[in-house]
Coordinates of C-alpha atoms (C1' of nucleotides) in Angstrom, one line a residue:
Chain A
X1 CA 0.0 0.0 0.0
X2 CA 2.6 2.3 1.1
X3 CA 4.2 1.3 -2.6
X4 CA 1.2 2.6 -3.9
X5 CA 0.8 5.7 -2.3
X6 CA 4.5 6.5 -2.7
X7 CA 4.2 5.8 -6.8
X8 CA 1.4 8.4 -7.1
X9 CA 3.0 11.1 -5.5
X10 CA 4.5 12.4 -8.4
X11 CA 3.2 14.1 -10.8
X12 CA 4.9 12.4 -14.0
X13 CA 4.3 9.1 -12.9
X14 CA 0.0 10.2 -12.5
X15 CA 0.5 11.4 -16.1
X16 CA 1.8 8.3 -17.0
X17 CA -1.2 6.2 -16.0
X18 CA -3.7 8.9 -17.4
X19 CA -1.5 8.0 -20.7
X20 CA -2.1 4.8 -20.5
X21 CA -5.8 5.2 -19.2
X22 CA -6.2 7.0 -22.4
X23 CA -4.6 4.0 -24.3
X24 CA -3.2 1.1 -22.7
X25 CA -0.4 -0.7 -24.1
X26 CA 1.9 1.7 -25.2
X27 CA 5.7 1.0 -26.0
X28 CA 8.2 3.1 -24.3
X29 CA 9.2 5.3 -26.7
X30 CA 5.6 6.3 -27.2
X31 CA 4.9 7.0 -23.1
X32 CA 7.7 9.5 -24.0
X33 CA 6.9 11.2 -26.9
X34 CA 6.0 14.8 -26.0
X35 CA 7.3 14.5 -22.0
X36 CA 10.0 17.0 -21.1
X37 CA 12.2 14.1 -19.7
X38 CA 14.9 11.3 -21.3
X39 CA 13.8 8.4 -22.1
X40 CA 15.6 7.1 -19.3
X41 CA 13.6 9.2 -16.9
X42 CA 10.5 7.9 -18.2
X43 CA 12.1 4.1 -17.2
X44 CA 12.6 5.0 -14.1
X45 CA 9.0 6.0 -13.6
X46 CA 7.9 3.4 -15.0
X47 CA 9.9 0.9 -12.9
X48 CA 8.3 2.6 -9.7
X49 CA 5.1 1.9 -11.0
X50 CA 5.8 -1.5 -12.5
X51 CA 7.1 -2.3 -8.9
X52 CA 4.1 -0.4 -6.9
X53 CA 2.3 -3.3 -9.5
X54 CA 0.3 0.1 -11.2
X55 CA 1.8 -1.5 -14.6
X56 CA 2.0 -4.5 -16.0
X57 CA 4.3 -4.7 -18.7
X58 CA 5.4 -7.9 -21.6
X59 CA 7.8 -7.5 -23.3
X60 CA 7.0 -8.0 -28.0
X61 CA 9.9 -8.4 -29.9
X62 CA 12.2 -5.5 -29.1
X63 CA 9.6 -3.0 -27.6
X64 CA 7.9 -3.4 -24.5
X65 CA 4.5 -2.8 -24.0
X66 CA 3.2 -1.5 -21.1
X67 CA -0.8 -2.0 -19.7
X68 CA -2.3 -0.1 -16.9
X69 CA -3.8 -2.4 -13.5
X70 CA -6.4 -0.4 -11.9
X71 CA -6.5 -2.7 -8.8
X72 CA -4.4 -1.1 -6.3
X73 CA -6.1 2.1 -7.3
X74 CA -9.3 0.6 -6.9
X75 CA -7.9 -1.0 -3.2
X76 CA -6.8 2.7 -1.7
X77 CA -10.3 4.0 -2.9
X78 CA -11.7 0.9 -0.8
X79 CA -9.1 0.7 2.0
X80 CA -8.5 3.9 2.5
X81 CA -10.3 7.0 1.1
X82 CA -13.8 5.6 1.9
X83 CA -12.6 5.1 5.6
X84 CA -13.0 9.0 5.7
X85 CA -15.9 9.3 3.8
X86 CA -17.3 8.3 6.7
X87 CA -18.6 10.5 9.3
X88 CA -17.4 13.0 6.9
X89 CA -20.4 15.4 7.7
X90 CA -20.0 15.3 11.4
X91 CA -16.4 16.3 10.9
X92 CA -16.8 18.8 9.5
X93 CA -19.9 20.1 11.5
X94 CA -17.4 19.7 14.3
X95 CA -14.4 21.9 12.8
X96 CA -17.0 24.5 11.6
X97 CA -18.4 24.5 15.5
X98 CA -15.0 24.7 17.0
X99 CA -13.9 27.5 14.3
X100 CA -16.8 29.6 15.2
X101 CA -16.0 28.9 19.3
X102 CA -12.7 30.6 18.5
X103 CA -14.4 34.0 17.2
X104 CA -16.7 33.6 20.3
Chain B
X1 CA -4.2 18.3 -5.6
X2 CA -0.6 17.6 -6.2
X3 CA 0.3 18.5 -2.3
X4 CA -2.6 16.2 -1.3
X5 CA -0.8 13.3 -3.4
X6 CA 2.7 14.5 -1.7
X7 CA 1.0 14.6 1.6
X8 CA -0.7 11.4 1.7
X9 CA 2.6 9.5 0.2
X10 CA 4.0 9.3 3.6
X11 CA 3.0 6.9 6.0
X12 CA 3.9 9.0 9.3
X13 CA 1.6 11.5 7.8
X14 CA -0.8 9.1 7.0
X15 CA -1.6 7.4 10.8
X16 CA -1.6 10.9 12.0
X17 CA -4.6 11.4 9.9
X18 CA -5.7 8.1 11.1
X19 CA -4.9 9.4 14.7
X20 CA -7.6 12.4 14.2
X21 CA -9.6 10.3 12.2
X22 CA -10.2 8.3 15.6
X23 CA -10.2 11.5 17.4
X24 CA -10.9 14.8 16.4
X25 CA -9.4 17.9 17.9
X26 CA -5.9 16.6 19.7
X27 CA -2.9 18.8 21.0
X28 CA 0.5 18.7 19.4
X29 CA 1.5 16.7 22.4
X30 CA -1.1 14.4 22.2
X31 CA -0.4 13.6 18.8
X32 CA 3.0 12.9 19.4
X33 CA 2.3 10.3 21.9
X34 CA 3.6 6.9 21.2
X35 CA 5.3 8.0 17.7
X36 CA 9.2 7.1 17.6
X37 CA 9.6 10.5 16.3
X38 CA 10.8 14.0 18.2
X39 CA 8.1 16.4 18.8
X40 CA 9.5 18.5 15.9
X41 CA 9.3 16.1 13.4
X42 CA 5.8 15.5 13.8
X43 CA 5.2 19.4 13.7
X44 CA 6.9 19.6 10.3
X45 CA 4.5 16.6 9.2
X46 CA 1.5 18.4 10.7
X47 CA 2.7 21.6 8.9
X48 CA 2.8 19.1 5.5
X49 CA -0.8 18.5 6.4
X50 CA -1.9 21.6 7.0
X51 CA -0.8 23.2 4.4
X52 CA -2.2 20.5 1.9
X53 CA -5.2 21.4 3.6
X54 CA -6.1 18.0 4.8
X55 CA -5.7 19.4 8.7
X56 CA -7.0 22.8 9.9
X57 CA -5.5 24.1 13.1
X58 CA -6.9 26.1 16.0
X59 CA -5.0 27.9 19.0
X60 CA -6.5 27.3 22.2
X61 CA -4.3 29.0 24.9
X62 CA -1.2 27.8 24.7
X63 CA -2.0 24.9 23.0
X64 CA -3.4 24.0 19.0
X65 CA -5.7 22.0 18.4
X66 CA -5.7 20.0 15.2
X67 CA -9.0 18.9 13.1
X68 CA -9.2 16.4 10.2
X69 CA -10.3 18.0 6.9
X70 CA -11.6 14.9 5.1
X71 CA -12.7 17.0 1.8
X72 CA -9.3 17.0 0.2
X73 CA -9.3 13.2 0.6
X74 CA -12.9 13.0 -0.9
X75 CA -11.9 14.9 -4.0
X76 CA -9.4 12.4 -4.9
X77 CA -11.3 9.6 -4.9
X78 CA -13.8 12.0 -7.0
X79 CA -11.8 13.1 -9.6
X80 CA -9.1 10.9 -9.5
X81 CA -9.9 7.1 -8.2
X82 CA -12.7 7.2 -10.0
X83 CA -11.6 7.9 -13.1
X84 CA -9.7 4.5 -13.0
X85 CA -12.9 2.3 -11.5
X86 CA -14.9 3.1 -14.8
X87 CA -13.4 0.7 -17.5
X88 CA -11.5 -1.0 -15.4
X89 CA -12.9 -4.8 -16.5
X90 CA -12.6 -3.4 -19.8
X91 CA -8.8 -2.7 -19.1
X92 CA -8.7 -5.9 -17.2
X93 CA -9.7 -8.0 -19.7
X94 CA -7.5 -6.1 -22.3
X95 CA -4.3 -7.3 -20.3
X96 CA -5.7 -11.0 -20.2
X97 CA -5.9 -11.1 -23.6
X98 CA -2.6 -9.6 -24.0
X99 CA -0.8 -12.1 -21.7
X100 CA -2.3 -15.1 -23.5
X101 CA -1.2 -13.8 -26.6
X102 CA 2.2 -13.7 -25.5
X103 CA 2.1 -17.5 -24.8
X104 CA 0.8 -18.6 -27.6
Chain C
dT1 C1' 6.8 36.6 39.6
dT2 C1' 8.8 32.5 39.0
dG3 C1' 8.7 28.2 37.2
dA4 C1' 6.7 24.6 34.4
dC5 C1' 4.5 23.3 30.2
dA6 C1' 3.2 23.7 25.0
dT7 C1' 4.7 25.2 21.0
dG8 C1' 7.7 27.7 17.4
dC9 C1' 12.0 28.6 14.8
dA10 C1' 16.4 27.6 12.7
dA11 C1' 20.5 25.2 11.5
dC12 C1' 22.2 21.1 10.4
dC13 C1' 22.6 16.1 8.6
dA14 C1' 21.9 11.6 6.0
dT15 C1' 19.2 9.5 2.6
dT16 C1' 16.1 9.4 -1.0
dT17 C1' 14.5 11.2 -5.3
dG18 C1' 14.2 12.7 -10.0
dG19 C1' 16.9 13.6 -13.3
dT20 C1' 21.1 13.4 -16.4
dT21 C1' 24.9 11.3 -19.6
dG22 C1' 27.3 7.5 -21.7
dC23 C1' 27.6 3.0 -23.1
dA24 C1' 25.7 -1.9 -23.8
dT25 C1' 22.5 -5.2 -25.7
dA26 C1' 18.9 -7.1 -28.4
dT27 C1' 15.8 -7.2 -32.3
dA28 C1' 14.2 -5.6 -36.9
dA29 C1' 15.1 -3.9 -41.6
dT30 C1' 18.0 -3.1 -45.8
Chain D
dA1 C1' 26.2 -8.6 -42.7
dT2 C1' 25.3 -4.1 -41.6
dT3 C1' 22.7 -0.5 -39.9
dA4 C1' 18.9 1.4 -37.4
dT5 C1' 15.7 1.1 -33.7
dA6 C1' 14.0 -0.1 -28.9
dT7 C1' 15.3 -0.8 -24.7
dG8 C1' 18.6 -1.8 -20.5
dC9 C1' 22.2 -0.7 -17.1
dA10 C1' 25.3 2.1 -14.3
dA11 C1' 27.5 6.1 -12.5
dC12 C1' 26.8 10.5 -11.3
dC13 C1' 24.5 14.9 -9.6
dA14 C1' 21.5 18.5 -7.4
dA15 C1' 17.6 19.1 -4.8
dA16 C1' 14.0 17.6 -1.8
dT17 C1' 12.8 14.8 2.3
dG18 C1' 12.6 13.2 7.0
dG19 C1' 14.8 13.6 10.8
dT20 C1' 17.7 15.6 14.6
dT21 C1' 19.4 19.1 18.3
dG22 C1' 19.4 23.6 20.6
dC23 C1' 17.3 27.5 21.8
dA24 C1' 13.3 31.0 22.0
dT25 C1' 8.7 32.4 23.0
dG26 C1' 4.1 32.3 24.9
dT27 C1' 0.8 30.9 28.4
dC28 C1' -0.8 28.8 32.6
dA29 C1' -0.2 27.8 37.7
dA30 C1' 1.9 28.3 42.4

DNA sequence: TTGACATGCAACCATTTGGTTGCATATAAT
DNA sequence: ATTATATGCAACCAAATGGTTGCATGTCAA
């Protein structure tokens, strides 16, 4: 999980899945096309996110094609953002209560 | 969004969240308790948080009070995890196929 | 008012991170 | 066979990160 979290802190590497949400299996070369980065940036990234298992990759003939996995994405939405979806409301009935104590 | 991400891609961070998640409102001290971690180093998390707007602080004498901001955290899963749930048998199914294909 | 307690600020440090360049290897095309 | 294309590997680098220690400030209590 912490793998996860870690992969989608950056910016590039979000990018990269919205790429690839936009049209999985892509080869290298063409997850680079237009970035501001060298190719071996790009590997790097995509390494971290191969490893955070947000990519799955095989490998055709000399280019490597890589295919987005939506699962741990899916799990942190589960696991973790829904935990504090709950009792959202009150939460934030609370903060707005103690805010306005402060002014008081 | 992008200092959410950063934010959340700690783990520290992320059980202090957890920590006012469970209960709302605790001191500096409080928060501390228990952590392997100096009192300053949690500050400088907290500040992280605060500043991603997931915690909203409030002096109270010579203490501060922290609440948990949950709305940063919905958003993600809004316009973010979301995004990846819709499609994703589609995208599933896509890389079953592809991994057959390479074995045949 | 004097001391204790809760927090703030700043300098410093090691490690991680995101990126680069240079070269090597493997597969496809001529 | 030779050349071009697609990717891999490794060393290096600057900046960001997560943490520390030391001291300052503000507030409550005796």
């Amino acid at each position: 999980m912490d793998e996860v979290f870690k992969a989608l802190a950056d910016g590039s590497r979000r990018s990269l899945l919205d790429r690839l949400h936009a049209r999985n299996g892509q080869t290298l070369n063409e997850l680079c096309d237009g970035l501001a980065m060298t190719r071996q940036a790009v590997t790097k990234h995509l390494a971290i996110l191969e490893a955070a298992n947000l990519v799955a990759t095989i490998k055709h003939g000399r280019e490597k094609l890589h295919y987005l996995n939506p699962v741990p994405i899916h799990q942190i939405g589960e696991r973790w953002i829904r935990k504090f979806e709950r009792g959202k409301l009150a939460a934030l009935s609370e903060l707005k209560r103690q805010l306005e104590k402060r002014d008081a």
